[in-house]
Tab-separated table of C-alpha atoms in Angstrom:
chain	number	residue	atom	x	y	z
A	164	UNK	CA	6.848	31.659	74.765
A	165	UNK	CA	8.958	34.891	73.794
A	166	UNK	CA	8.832	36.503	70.439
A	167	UNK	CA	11.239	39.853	69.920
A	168	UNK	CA	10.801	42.226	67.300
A	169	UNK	CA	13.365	44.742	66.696
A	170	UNK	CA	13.307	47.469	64.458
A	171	UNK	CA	15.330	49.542	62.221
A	172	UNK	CA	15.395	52.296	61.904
A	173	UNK	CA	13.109	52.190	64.803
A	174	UNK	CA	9.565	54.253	64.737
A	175	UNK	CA	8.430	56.696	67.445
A	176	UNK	CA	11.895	56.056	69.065
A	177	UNK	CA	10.849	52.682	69.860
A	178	UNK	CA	13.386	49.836	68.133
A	179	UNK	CA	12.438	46.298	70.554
A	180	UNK	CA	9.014	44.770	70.821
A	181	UNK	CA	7.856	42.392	72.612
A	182	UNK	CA	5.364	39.275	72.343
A	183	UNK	CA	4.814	37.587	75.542
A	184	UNK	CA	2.572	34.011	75.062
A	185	UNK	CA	1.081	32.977	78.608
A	186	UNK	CA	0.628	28.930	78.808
A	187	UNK	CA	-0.582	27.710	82.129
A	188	UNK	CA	1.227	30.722	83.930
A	189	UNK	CA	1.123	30.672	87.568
A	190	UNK	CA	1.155	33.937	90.216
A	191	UNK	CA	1.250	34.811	93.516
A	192	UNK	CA	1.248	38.359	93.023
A	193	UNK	CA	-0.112	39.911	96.694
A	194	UNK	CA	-2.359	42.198	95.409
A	195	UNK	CA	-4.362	39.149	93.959
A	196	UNK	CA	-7.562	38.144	95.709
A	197	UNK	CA	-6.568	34.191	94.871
A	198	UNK	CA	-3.525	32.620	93.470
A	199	UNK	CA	-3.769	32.928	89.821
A	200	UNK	CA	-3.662	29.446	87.896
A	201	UNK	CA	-3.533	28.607	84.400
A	202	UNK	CA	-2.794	31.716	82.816
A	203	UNK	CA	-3.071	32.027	79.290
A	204	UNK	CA	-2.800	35.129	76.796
A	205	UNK	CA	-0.677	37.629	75.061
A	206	UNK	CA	1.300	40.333	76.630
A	207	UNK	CA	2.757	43.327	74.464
A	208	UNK	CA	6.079	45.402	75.266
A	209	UNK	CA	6.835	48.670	73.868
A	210	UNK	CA	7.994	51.774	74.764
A	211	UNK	CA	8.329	51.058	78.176
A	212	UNK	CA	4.781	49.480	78.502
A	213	UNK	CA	3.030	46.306	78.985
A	214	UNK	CA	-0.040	46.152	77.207
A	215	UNK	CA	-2.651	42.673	76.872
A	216	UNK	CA	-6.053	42.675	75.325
A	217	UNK	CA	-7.619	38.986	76.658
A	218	UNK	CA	-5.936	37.251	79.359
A	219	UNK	CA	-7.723	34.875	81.181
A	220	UNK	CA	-6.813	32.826	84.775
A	221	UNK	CA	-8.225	30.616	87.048
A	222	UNK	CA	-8.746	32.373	90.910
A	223	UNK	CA	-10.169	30.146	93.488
A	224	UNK	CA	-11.948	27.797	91.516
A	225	UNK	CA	-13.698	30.675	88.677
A	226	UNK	CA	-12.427	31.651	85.573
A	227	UNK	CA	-11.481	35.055	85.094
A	228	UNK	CA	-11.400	37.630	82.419
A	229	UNK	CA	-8.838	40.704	82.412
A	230	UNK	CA	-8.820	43.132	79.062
A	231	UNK	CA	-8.050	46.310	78.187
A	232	UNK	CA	-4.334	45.653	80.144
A	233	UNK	CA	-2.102	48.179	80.747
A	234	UNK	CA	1.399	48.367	83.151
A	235	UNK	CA	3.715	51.148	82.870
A	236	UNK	CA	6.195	53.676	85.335
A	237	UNK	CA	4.201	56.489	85.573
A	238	UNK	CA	6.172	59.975	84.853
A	239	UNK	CA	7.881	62.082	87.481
A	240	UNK	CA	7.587	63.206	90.490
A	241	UNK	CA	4.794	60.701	90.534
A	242	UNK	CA	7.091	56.996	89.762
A	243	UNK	CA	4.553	55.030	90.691
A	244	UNK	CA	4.217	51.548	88.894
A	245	UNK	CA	0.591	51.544	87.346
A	246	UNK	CA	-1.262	48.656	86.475
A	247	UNK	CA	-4.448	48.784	85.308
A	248	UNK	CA	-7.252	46.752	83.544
A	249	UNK	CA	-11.028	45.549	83.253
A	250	UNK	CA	-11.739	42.225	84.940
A	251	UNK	CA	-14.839	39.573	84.812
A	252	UNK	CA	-15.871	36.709	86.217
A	253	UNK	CA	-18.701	34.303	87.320
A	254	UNK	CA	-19.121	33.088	90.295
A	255	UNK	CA	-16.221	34.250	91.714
A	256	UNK	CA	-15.736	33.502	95.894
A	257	UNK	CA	-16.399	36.605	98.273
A	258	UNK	CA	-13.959	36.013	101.605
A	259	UNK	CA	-11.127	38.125	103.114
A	260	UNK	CA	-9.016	37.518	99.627
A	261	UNK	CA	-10.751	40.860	98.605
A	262	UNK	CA	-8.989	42.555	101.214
A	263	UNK	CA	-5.392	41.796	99.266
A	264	UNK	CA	-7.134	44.748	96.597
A	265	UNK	CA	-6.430	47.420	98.977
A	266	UNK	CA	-3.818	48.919	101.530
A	267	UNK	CA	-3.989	49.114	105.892
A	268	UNK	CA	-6.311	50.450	107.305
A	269	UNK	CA	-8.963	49.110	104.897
A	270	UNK	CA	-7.343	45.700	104.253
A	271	UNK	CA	-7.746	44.911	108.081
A	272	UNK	CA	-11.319	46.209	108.124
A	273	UNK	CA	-12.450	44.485	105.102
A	274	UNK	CA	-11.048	40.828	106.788
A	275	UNK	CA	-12.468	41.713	109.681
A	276	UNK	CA	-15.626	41.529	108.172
A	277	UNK	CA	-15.417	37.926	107.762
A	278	UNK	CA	-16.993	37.897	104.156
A	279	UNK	CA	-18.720	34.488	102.565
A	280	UNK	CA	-20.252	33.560	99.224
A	281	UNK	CA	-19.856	34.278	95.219
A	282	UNK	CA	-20.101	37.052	92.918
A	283	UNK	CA	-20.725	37.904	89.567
A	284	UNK	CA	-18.082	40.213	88.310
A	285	UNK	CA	-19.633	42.528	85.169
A	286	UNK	CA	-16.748	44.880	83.489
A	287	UNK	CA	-14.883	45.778	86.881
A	288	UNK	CA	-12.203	48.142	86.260
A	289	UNK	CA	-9.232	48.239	88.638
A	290	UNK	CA	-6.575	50.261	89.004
A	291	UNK	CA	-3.415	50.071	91.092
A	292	UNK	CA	-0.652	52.395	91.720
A	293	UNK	CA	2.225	50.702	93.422
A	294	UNK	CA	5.148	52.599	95.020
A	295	UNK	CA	8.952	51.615	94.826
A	296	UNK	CA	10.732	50.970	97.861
A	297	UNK	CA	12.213	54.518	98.063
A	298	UNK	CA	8.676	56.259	97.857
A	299	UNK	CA	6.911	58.322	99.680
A	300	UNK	CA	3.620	57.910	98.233
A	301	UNK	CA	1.094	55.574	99.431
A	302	UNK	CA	-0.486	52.114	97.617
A	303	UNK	CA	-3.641	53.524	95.616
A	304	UNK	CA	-6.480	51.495	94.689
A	305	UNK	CA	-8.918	52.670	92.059
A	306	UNK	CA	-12.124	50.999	91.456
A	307	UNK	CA	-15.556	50.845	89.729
A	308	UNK	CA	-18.064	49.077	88.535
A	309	UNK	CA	-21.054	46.080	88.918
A	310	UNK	CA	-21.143	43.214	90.801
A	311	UNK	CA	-23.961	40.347	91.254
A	312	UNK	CA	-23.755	38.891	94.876
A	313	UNK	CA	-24.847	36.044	95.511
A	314	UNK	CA	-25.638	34.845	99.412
A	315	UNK	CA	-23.137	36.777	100.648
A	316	UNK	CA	-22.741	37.194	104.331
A	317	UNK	CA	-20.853	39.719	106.013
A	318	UNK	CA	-19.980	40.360	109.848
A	319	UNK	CA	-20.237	43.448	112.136
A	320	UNK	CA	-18.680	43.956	115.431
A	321	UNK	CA	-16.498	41.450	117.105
A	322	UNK	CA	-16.356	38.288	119.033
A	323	UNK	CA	-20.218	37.771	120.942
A	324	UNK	CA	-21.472	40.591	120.618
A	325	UNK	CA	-21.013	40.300	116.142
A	326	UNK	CA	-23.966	40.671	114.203
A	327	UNK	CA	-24.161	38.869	111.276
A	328	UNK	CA	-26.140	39.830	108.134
A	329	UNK	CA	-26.698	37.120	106.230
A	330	UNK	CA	-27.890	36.020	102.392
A	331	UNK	CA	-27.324	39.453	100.589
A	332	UNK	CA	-28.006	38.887	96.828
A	333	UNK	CA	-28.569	41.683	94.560
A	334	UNK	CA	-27.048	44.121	92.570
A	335	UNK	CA	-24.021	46.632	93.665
A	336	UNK	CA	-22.823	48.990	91.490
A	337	UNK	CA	-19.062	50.495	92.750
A	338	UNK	CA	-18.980	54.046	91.674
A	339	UNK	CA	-15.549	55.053	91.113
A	340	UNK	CA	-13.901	55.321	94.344
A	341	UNK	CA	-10.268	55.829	95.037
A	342	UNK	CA	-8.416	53.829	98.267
A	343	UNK	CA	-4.939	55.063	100.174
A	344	UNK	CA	-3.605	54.252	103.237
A	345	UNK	CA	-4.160	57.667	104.274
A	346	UNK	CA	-7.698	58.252	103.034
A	347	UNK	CA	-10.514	56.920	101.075
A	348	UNK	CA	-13.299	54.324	101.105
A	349	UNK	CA	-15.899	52.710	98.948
A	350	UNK	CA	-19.122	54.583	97.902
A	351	UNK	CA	-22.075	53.183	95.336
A	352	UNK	CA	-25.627	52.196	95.285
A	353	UNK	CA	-27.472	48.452	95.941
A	354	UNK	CA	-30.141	47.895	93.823
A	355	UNK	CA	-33.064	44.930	93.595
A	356	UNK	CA	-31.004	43.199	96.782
A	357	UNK	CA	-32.957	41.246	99.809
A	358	UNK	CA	-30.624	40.097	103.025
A	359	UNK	CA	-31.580	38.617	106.089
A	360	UNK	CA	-31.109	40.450	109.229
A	361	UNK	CA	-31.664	39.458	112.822
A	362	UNK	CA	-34.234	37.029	111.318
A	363	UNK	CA	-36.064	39.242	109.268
A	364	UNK	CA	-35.811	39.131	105.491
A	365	UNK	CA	-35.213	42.509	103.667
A	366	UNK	CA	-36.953	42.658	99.734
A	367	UNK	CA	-36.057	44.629	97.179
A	368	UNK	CA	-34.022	46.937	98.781
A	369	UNK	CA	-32.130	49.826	97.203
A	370	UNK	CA	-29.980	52.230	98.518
A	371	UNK	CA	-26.932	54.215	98.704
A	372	UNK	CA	-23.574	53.749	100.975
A	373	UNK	CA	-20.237	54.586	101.546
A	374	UNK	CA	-17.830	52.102	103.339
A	375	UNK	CA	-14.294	52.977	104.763
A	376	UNK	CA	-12.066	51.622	107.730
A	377	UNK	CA	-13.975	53.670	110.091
A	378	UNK	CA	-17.580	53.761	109.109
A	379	UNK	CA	-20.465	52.008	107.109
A	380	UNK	CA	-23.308	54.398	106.158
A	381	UNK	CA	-26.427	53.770	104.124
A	382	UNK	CA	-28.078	56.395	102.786
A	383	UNK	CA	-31.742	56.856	100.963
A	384	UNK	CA	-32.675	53.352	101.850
A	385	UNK	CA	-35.826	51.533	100.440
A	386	UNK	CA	-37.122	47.364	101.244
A	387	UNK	CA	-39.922	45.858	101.921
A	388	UNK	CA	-40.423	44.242	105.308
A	389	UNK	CA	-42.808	42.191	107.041
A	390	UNK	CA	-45.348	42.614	103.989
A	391	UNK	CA	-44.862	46.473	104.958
A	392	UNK	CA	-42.083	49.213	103.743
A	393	UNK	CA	-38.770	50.576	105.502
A	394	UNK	CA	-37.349	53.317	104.840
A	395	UNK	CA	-35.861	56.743	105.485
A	396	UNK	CA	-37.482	58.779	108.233
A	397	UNK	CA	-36.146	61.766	106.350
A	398	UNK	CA	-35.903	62.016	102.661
A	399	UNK	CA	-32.359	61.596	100.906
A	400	UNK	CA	-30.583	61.351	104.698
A	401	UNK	CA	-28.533	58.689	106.448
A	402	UNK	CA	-30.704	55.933	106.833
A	403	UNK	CA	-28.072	53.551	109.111
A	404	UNK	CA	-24.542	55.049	110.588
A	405	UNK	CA	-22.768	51.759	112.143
A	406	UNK	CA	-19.131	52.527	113.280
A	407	UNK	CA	-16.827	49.837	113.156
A	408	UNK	CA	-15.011	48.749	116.785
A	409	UNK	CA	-12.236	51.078	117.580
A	410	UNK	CA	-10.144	51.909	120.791
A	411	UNK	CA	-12.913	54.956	120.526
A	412	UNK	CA	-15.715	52.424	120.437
A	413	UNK	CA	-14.334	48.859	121.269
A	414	UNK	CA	-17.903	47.488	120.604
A	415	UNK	CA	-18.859	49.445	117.664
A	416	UNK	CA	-21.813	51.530	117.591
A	417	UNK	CA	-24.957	52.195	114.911
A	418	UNK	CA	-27.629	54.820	114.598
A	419	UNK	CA	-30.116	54.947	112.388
A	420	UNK	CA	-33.091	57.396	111.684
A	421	UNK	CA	-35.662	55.122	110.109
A	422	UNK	CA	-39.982	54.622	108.967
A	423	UNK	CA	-41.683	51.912	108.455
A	424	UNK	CA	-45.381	51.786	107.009
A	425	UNK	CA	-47.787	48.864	106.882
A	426	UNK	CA	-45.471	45.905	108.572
A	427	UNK	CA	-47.571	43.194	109.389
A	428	UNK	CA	-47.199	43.114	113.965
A	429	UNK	CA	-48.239	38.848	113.262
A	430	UNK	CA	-45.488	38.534	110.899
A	431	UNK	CA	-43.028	40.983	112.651
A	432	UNK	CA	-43.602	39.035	116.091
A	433	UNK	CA	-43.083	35.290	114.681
A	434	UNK	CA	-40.185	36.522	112.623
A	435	UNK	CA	-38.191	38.251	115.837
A	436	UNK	CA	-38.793	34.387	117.711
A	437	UNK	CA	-42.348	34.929	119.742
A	438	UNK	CA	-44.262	31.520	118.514
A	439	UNK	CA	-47.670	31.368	117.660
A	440	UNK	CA	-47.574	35.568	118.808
A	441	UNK	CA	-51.210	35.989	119.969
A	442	UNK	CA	-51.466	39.624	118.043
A	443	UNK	CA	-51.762	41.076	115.019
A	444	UNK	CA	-52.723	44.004	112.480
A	445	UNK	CA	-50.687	46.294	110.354
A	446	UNK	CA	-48.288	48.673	112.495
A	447	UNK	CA	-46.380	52.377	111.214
A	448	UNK	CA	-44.334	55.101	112.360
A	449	UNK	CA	-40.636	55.900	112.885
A	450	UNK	CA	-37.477	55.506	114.808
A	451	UNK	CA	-34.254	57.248	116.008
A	452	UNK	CA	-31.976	55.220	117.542
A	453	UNK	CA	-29.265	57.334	118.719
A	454	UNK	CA	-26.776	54.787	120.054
A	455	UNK	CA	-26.311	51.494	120.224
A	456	UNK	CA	-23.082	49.990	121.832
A	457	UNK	CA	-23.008	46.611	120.522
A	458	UNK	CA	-25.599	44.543	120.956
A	459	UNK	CA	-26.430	46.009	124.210
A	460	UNK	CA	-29.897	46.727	123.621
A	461	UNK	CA	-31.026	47.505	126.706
A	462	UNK	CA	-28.574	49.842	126.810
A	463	UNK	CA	-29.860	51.562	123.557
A	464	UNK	CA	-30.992	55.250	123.502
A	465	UNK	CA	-33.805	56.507	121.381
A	466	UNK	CA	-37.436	57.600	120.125
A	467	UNK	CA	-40.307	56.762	118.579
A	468	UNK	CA	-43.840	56.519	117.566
A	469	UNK	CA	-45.949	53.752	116.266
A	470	UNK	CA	-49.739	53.291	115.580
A	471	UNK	CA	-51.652	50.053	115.015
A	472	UNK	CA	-54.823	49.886	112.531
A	473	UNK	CA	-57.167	46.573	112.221
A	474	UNK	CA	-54.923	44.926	114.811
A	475	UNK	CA	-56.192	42.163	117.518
A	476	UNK	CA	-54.514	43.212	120.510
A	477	UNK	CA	-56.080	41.519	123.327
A	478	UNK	CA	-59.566	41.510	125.481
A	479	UNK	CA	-60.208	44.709	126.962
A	480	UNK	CA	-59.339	44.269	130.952
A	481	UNK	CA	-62.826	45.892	132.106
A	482	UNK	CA	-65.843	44.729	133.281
A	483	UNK	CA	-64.485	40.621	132.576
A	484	UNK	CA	-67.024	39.433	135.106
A	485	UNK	CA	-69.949	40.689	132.852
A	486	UNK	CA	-68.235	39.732	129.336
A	487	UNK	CA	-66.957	36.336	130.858
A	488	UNK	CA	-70.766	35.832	129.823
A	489	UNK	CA	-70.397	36.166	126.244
A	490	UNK	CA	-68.974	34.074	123.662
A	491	UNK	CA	-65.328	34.735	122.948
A	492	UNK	CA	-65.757	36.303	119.799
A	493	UNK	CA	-68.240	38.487	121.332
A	494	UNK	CA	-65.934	40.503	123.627
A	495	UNK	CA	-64.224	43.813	123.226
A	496	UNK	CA	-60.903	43.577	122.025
A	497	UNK	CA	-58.431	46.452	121.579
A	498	UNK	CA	-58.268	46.672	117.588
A	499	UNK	CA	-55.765	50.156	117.128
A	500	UNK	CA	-53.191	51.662	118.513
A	501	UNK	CA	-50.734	54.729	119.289
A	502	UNK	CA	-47.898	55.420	121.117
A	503	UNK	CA	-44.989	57.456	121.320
A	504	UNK	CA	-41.648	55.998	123.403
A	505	UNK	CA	-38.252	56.635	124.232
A	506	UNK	CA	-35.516	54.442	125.284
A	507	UNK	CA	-32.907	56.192	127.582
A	508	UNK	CA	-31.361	55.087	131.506
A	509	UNK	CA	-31.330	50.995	130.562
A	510	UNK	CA	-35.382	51.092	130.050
A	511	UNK	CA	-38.419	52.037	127.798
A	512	UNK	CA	-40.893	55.048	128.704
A	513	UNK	CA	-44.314	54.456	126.928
């Protein structure tokens, strides 16, 4: 429905106005993560701008919320069409319709990702800045705000060699970060999340990141793992550095400069596939992995150091012809433990 107001004399130079009524309005608009579907709301024109307060569509299956609407040709040299507003949702579907929000490179590395599950969308604000077909100037996405994830999984790498990170649920919180073609990533903080990862489950894990087409860093990471702690080998630093595959690095590659304190070596062992693992006790210390080129990781390069307190690690291999005599319980077992190691030339030096 159309309603047109026209003034006269007009007021602030403005003389036509307006009203817009959305009823089960369709879209296809590509910057949209989903087809939008049964559109309803009010859309104001004046002055040369759209404006809406409370429309409300249906994307993939969840309802969502846009306010605070606002579409306009932004002044010279800049004549870029902006369109900007506040959006929220429940239960909204993660998957490579995300990447739609943003221009190449970023679009391709974000699909590439293969992305899976729902989110809870909490007073998102987007803004895009969309160049006519005679500018120069690049696509621009800006963006920030809270999201509630919700078993999401995510992919890194390619083809066999992918690693998959699976069941992420927590809190992310988008700090405002600004996308081009030419530069820019996503950067924020992940609070109260868990995930699993190569079959262990991460707890209440915070930390901070930045994400672009090139690179995924986490920073000042914190989670609970194994009944012990992981964290950052070095206060406030880059916790994991994975860089996505390139023609640099077709495989991709991470590093990572991590501690861990009090991980039970039972748990830890059962978790990583050993049945039934015939050890135990509490193990800490810290790691540098350098590289590692896929998941080649016998290939890996690295350093370490790791101790073992109250730990079973076996009957010690001395003198078994006189303690064959005693009862089982009654021989010396190896209960602690240190080492230091490096991995370098395809193996591990203790």
């Amino acid at each position: 429905d159309l309603v047109c107001r026209h003034r006269y004399p007009p007021v602030d130079g403005s003389q036509l106005q307006l009203v817009v009524q959305l009823l089960d309005v369709a879209s296809n608009a590509p910057i949209l993560p989903k087809p939008a579907r049964r559109m309803t709301g009010e859309l104001t024109i004046a002055g040369g701008e759209l404006r809406f307060d409370d429309v409300r569509a249906e994307l993939g299956g969840a309802e969502v919320r846009a306010t605070g609407g606002l579409v306009r040709t932004r002044p010279a040299p800049d004549g870029r069409t902006e369109i900007a507003f506040t959006v929220a949702s429940n239960n909204f579907p993660v998957d490579d319709g995300l990447a739609n929000l943003f221009s190449e490179p970023l679009h391709s590395a974000i699909k590439d990702r293969q992305l899976s599950g729902r989110t809870d969308v909490d007073a998102l604000q987007l803004q895009f800045l969309l160049p006519g077909d005679q500018s120069d100037l690049p696509l621009q996405t800006t963006i920030d705000g809270q999201l509630r994830l919700d078993n999401v999984g995510m992919t890194l790498g390619n083809d066999r060699e992918a690693l998959r990170i699976e069941d992420i649920t927590g809190y992310v919180r988008l700090q405002q970060s600004v996308v081009t073609s030419a530069s820019g990533g996503l950067r924020g903080t992940m609070q109260g999340c868990s995930l699993q990862l190569l079959r262990h489950r991460l707890e209440a894990l915070s930390a901070g990141f930045t994400a672009d087409a090139e690179r995924l860093v986490l920073h000042s990471l914190s989670a609970n793992l194994d009944g012990g702690t992981l964290r950052n080998a070095v206060d406030d630093s880059v916790a994991l550095d994975y860089t996505l595959p390139s023609a640099a690095a077709p495989r991709g590659t991470l590093r990572a400069h991590l501690a861990f304190d009090r991980v039970d070596v039972y748990t830890f062992l059962d978790q990583s596939g050993w049945t039934n693992p015939p050890y135990s006790g509490t193990t800490s210390g810290s790691f540098q992995l350098d590289r590692l080129d896929g998941s080649d990781l016998v290939g890996a390069t690295g350093s370490g150091e790791l101790s073992v307190e109250r730990g079973d690690l076996g009957v010690v291999p001395l003198f078994t012809a006189i303690y064959a005599q005693l009862p089982a319980p009654e021989r010396p077992r190896f209960d602690r433990l240190h080492s230091s190691f490096r991995l370098a030339d395809r193996r591990v030096e203790f």
